[in-house]
CSV table of C-alpha atoms in Angstrom, one decimal:
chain,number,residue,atom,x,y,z
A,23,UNK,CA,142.4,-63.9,81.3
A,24,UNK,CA,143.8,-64.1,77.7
A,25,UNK,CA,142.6,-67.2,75.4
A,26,UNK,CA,145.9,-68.5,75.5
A,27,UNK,CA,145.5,-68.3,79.7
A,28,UNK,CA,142.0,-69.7,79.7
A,29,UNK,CA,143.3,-73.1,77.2
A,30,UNK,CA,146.0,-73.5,79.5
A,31,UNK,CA,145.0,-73.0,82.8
A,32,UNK,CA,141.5,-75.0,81.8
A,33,UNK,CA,143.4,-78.1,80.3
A,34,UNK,CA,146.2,-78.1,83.2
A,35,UNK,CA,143.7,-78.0,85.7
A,36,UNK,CA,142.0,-81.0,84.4
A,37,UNK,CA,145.0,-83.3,83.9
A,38,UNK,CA,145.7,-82.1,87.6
A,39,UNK,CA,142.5,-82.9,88.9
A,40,UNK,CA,142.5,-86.4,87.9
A,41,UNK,CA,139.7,-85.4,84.8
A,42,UNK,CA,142.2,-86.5,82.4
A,43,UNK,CA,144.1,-89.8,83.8
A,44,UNK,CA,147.6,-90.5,82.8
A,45,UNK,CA,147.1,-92.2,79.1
A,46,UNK,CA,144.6,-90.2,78.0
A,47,UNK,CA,144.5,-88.6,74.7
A,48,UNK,CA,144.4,-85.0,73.6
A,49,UNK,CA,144.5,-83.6,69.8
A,50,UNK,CA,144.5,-79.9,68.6
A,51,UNK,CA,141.1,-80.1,67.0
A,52,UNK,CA,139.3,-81.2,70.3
A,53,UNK,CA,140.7,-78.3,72.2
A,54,UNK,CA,139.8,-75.8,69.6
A,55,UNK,CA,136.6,-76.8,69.7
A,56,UNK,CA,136.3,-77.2,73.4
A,57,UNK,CA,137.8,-73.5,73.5
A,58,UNK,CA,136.5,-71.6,70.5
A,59,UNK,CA,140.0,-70.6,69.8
A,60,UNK,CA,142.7,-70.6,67.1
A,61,UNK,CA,145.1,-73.5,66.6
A,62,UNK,CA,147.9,-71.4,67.3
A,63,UNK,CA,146.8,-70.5,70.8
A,64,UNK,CA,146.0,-74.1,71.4
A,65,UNK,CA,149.7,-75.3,69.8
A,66,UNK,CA,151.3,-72.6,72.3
A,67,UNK,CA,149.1,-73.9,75.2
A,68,UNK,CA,150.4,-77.8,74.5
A,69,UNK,CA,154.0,-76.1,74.1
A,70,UNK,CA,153.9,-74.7,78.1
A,71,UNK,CA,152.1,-78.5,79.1
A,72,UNK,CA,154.8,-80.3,77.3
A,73,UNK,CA,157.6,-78.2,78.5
A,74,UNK,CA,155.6,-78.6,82.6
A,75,UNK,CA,156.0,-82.7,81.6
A,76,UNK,CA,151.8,-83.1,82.1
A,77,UNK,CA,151.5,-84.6,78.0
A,78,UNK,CA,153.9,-85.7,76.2
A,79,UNK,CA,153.6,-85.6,72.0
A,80,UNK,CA,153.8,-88.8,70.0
A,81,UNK,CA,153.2,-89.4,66.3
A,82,UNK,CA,149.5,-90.5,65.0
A,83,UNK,CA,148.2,-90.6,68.4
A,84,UNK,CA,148.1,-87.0,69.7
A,85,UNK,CA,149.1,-85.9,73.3
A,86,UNK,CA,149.4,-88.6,75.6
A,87,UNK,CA,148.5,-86.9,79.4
A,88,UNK,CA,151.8,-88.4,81.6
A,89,UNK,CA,151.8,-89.8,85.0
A,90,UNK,CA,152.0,-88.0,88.3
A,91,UNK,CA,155.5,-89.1,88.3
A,92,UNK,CA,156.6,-87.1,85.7
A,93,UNK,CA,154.8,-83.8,85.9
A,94,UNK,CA,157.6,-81.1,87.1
A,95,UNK,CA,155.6,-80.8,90.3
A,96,UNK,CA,158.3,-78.2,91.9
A,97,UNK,CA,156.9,-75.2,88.8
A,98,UNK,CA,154.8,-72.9,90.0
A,99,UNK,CA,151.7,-73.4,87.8
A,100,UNK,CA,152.0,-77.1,88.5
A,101,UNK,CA,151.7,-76.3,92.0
A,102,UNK,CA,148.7,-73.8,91.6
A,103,UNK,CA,147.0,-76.1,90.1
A,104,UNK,CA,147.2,-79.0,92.4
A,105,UNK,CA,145.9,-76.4,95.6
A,106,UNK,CA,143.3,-75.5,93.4
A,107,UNK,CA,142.0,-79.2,94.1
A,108,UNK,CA,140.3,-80.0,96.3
A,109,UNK,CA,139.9,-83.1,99.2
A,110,UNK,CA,143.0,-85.5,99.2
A,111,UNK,CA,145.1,-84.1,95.7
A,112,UNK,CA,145.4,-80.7,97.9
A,113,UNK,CA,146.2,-82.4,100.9
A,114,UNK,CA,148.8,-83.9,99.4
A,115,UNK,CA,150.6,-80.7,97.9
A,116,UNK,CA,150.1,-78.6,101.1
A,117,UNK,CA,152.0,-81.4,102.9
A,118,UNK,CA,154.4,-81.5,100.1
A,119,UNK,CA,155.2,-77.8,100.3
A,120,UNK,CA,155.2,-77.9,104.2
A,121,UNK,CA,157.6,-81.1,104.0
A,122,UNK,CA,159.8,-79.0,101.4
A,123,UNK,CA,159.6,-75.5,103.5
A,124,UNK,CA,160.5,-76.9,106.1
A,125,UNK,CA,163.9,-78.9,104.5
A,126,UNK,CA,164.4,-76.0,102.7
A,127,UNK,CA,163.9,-72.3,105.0
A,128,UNK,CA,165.4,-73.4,108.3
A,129,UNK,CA,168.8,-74.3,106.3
A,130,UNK,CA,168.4,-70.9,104.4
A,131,UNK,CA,168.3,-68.5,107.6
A,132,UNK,CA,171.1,-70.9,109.3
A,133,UNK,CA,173.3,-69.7,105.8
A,134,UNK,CA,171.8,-66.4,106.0
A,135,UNK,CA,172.8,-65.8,109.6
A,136,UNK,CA,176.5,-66.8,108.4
A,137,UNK,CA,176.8,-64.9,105.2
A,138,UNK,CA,174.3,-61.7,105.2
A,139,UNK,CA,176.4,-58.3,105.4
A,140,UNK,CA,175.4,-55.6,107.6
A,141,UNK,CA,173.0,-53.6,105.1
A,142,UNK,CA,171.5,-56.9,103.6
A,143,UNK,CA,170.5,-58.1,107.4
A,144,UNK,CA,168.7,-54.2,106.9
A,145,UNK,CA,166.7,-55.0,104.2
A,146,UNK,CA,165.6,-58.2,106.2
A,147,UNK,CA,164.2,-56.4,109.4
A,148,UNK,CA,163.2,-53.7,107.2
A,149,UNK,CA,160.5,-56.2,105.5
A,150,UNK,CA,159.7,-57.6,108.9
A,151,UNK,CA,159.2,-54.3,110.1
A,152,UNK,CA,156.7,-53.8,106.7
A,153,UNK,CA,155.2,-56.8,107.7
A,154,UNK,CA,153.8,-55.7,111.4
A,155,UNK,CA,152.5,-52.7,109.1
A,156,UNK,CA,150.6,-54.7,106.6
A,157,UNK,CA,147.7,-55.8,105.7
A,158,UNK,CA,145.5,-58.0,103.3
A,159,UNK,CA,147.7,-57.7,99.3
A,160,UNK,CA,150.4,-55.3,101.1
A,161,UNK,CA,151.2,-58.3,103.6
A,162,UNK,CA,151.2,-60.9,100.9
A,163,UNK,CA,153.6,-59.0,99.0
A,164,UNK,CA,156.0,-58.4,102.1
A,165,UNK,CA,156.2,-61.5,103.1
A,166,UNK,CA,156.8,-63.0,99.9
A,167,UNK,CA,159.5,-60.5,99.6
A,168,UNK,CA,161.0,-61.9,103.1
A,169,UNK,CA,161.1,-65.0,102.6
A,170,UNK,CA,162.6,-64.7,98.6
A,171,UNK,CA,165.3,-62.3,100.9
A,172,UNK,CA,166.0,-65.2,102.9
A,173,UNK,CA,166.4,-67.5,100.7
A,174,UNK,CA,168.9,-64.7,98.7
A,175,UNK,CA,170.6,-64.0,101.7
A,176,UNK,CA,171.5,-67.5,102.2
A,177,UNK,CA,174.0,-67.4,99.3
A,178,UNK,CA,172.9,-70.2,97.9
A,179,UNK,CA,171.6,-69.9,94.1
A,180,UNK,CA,170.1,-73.3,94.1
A,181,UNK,CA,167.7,-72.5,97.1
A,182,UNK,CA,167.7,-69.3,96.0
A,183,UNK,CA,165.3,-70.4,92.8
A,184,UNK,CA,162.9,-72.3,95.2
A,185,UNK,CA,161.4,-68.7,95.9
A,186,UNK,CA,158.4,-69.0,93.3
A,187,UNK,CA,157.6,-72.1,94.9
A,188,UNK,CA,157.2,-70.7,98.7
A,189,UNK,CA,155.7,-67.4,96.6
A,190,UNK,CA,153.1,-69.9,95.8
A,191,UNK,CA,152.5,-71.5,99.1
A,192,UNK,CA,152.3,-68.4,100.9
A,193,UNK,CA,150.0,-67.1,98.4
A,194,UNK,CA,147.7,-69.9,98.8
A,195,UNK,CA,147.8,-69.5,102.6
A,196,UNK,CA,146.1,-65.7,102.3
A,197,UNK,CA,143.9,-67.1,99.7
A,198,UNK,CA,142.6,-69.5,103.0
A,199,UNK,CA,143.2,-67.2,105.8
A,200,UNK,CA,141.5,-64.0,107.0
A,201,UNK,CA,144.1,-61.9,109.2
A,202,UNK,CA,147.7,-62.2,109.7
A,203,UNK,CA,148.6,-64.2,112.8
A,204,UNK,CA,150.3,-61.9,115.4
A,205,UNK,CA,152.7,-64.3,116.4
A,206,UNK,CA,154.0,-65.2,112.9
A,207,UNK,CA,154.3,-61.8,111.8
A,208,UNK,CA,156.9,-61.6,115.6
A,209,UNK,CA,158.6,-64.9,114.3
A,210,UNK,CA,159.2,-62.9,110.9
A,211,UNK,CA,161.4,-60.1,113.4
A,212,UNK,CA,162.8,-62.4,115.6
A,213,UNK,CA,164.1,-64.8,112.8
A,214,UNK,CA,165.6,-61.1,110.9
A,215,UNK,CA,166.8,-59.8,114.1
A,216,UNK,CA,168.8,-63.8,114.6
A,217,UNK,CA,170.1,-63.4,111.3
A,218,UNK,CA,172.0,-59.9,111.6
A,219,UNK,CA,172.8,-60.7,114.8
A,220,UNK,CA,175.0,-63.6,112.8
A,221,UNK,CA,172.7,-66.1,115.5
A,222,UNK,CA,172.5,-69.0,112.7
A,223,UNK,CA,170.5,-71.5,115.0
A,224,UNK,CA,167.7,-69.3,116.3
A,225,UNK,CA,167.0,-67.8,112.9
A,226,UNK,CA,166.8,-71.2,111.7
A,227,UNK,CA,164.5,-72.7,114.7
A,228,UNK,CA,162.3,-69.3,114.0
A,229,UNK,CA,162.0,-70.0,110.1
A,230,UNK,CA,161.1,-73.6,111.5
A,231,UNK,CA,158.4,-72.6,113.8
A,232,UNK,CA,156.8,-70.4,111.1
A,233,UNK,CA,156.6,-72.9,108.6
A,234,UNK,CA,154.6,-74.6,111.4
A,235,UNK,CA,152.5,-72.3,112.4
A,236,UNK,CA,151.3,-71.6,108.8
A,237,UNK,CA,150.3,-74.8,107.3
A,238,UNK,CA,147.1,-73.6,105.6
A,239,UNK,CA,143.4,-75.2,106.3
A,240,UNK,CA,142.6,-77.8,104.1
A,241,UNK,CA,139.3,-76.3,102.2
């Protein structure tokens, strides 16, 4: 991990956690000495919290660590950090992420089913066939490539840039579970098969059931 990783990832993580309560205070100086790092890496670090809505900058005070409310809680990192929590801050996001999944893929493989051409339905089963294939990293990566197909194949650009966020929950799901489940990994067929066969309400009541069925342990 880089220094500039390190600053960020350490000083996120502990506005997340609740270490460093909305209102609280941060300067340049304190984190360079916290870190042992240059100014510029720490200014670059503040830039990517600033820009995530975690502090906000104000004159002759420092950074000022914002609410909950206004952290951009659908970014990646954001999210990271909050399943890297434990007890009831993780709860929270994995119900948060199952509540958006499952608002958000159903309708996706409904559109899919509609709008996917013949060689992009391929590509679909071809990755669900990858997945029966795969596993430990190899799985991760297929079915974080299905499910950002879905969403592409759904034609809609605007779920279409929610695949980062899934990429995350599905990457915190391995992090918690040993093997691949065989009945998700038939969903992830049966839900491809629905879409190319243009049967909009089966792929969406199998992206439904898989969403589900993968609601990772709370650790």
């Amino acid at each position: 991990m880089s220094a500039f990783e390190r600053v960020l990832d350490d000083t996120g993580r502990r506005i997340v956690d609740g270490r460093m309560p909305a209102g609280s205070v941060l300067t340049v100086d304190a984190l360079v000495a916290r870190h042992g790092v240059s100014r510029s890496i720490v200014r670059e670090a503040v830039r990517v919290l600033v820009s995530l809505d975690l502090v906000e900058a104000r004159q002759r005070v420092g950074l000022r660590v914002l609410p909950e409310e206004a952290w951009n809680v659908l970014h990646p990192r954001v999210i990271h950090w909050r399943l890297a929590g434990d007890g009831a801050a993780r709860a929270t996001q994995l119900a948060e992420l199952v509540a958006l999944r499952l608002a958000v893929e159903p309708a996706a493989a409904e559109a899919a089913a509609l709008h996917a051409a013949d060689p992009e339905a391929s590509a679909l089963l071809e990755l669900a066939e990858r997945l029966a294939r795969a596993d430990g990293p190899a799985f991760l990566d297929a079915d974080q490539a299905f499910h950002r197909e879905l969403l592409r194949l759904s034609g809609n650009r605007m779920l279409q840039r929610l695949g980062a966020v899934i990429d995350e929950a599905l990457e915190d799901r391995a992090r918690h579970v040993d093997r691949p489940d065989p009945h998700d990994v038939a969903l992830h067929a049966t839900a491809a098969r629905a879409i190319a066969d243009g049967r909009g309400a089966n792929a969406a009541a199998a992206l439904r059931e898989i969403v589900e069925r993968t609601d990772p342990p709370i650790a």
